[in-house]
Amino acid sequence: MTYSKEIKEMCPVKQGVHHGAAPIPEEAKWVKSREVKDVSGYTHGVGWCAPQQGACKLSLNVKDGVIQEALVETLGCSGMTHSAAMAAEILPGLTILEALNTDLVCDAINTAMRELFLQIVYGRSQSAFSEDGLQIGAGLEDLGKGTRSMVGTTYGTLEKGPRYLELTEGYITELALDEDDEIIGYKYVNFGKMMDFIKAGDDPAEALKKASGQYGRVNDAAKIIDPRKA
């Protein structure tokens, strides 16, 4: 180690009180994190690309500094969805420091990784007070039945008003309007459930029927419209 002339000529002064790293909550334990392997936790983060054309929600399950599980959900950019496929292959097995310094192909995914890194190393994980943390596979619980991301897609114009296109229940097939042309409900189809029914042997038409439902006062509607055409 090289010291400058000024430092060499200084007299030594002992450091005073120093308690080391502040403890952070990790899986129901208080941990003084000094090395990457000292960090564990499960958490989520959101990233965005430079033109803010798309966004990524990233969920990581980290055990002893190593990523054991990764859920990558993207929105708004066709290229980003393919980048997500690569990120899901790249992330498991890396330490969180390696992942932070790995090109995850898409700016939004890289930004999400940065946000998660900060959360995890500062003890802001979702599993901070969960004994032994969350099991590997917890990421799939975010997707629910059908193992599909929950997406909300709505659209509106001043001239023609709002259109619900996809909500938590699934793909919106019809909107129910009252006498004042205000939305009072909708019909939907849950594609995740539909595919499960088809894989179980159901006829596609029957699977579509079983995976369909409605929400709100659809039966009281004065008018039913297709939100993508009407």
PDB file of C-alpha atoms in Angstrom, residues 45-58 73 75 77 80 106-116 118-119:
ATOM      1  CA  GLY A  45     -38.289  -4.341  -6.644  1.00  0.00           C
ATOM      2  CA  VAL A  46     -39.316  -2.395  -9.726  1.00  0.00           C
ATOM      3  CA  GLY A  47     -37.018  -1.062 -12.454  1.00  0.00           C
ATOM      4  CA  TRP A  48     -37.491   1.026 -15.576  1.00  0.00           C
ATOM      5  CA  CYS A  49     -35.543   1.668 -18.753  1.00  0.00           C
ATOM      6  CA  ALA A  50     -34.021   5.010 -19.766  1.00  0.00           C
ATOM      7  CA  PRO A  51     -36.906   6.100 -22.027  1.00  0.00           C
ATOM      8  CA  GLN A  52     -39.320   4.663 -19.407  1.00  0.00           C
ATOM      9  CA  GLN A  53     -40.969   2.681 -22.158  1.00  0.00           C
ATOM     10  CA  GLY A  54     -41.262  -0.418 -20.009  1.00  0.00           C
ATOM     11  CA  ALA A  55     -40.926  -1.682 -16.445  1.00  0.00           C
ATOM     12  CA  CYS A  56     -39.747  -4.812 -14.664  1.00  0.00           C
ATOM     13  CA  LYS A  57     -40.852  -6.278 -11.348  1.00  0.00           C
ATOM     14  CA  LEU A  58     -38.093  -8.506 -10.010  1.00  0.00           C
ATOM     15  CA  GLU A  73     -42.128  -9.916 -14.710  1.00  0.00           C
ATOM     16  CA  LEU A  75     -44.461  -4.848 -18.976  1.00  0.00           C
ATOM     17  CA  CYS A  77     -41.767  -3.539 -24.160  1.00  0.00           C
ATOM     18  CA  MET A  80     -37.904  -6.720 -22.513  1.00  0.00           C
ATOM     19  CA  CYS A 106     -32.430  -4.874 -20.337  1.00  0.00           C
ATOM     20  CA  ASP A 107     -32.041  -1.518 -18.543  1.00  0.00           C
ATOM     21  CA  ALA A 108     -35.294  -2.049 -16.659  1.00  0.00           C
ATOM     22  CA  ILE A 109     -34.152  -5.435 -15.303  1.00  0.00           C
ATOM     23  CA  ASN A 110     -30.741  -4.001 -14.392  1.00  0.00           C
ATOM     24  CA  THR A 111     -32.433  -1.123 -12.561  1.00  0.00           C
ATOM     25  CA  ALA A 112     -34.713  -3.535 -10.712  1.00  0.00           C
ATOM     26  CA  MET A 113     -31.629  -5.515  -9.637  1.00  0.00           C
ATOM     27  CA  ARG A 114     -30.082  -2.315  -8.271  1.00  0.00           C
ATOM     28  CA  GLU A 115     -33.224  -1.500  -6.301  1.00  0.00           C
ATOM     29  CA  LEU A 116     -33.395  -5.013  -4.853  1.00  0.00           C
ATOM     30  CA  LEU A 118     -30.267  -1.801  -1.881  1.00  0.00           C
ATOM     31  CA  GLN A 119     -33.320  -3.234  -0.141  1.00  0.00           C
TER      32      GLN A 119
END
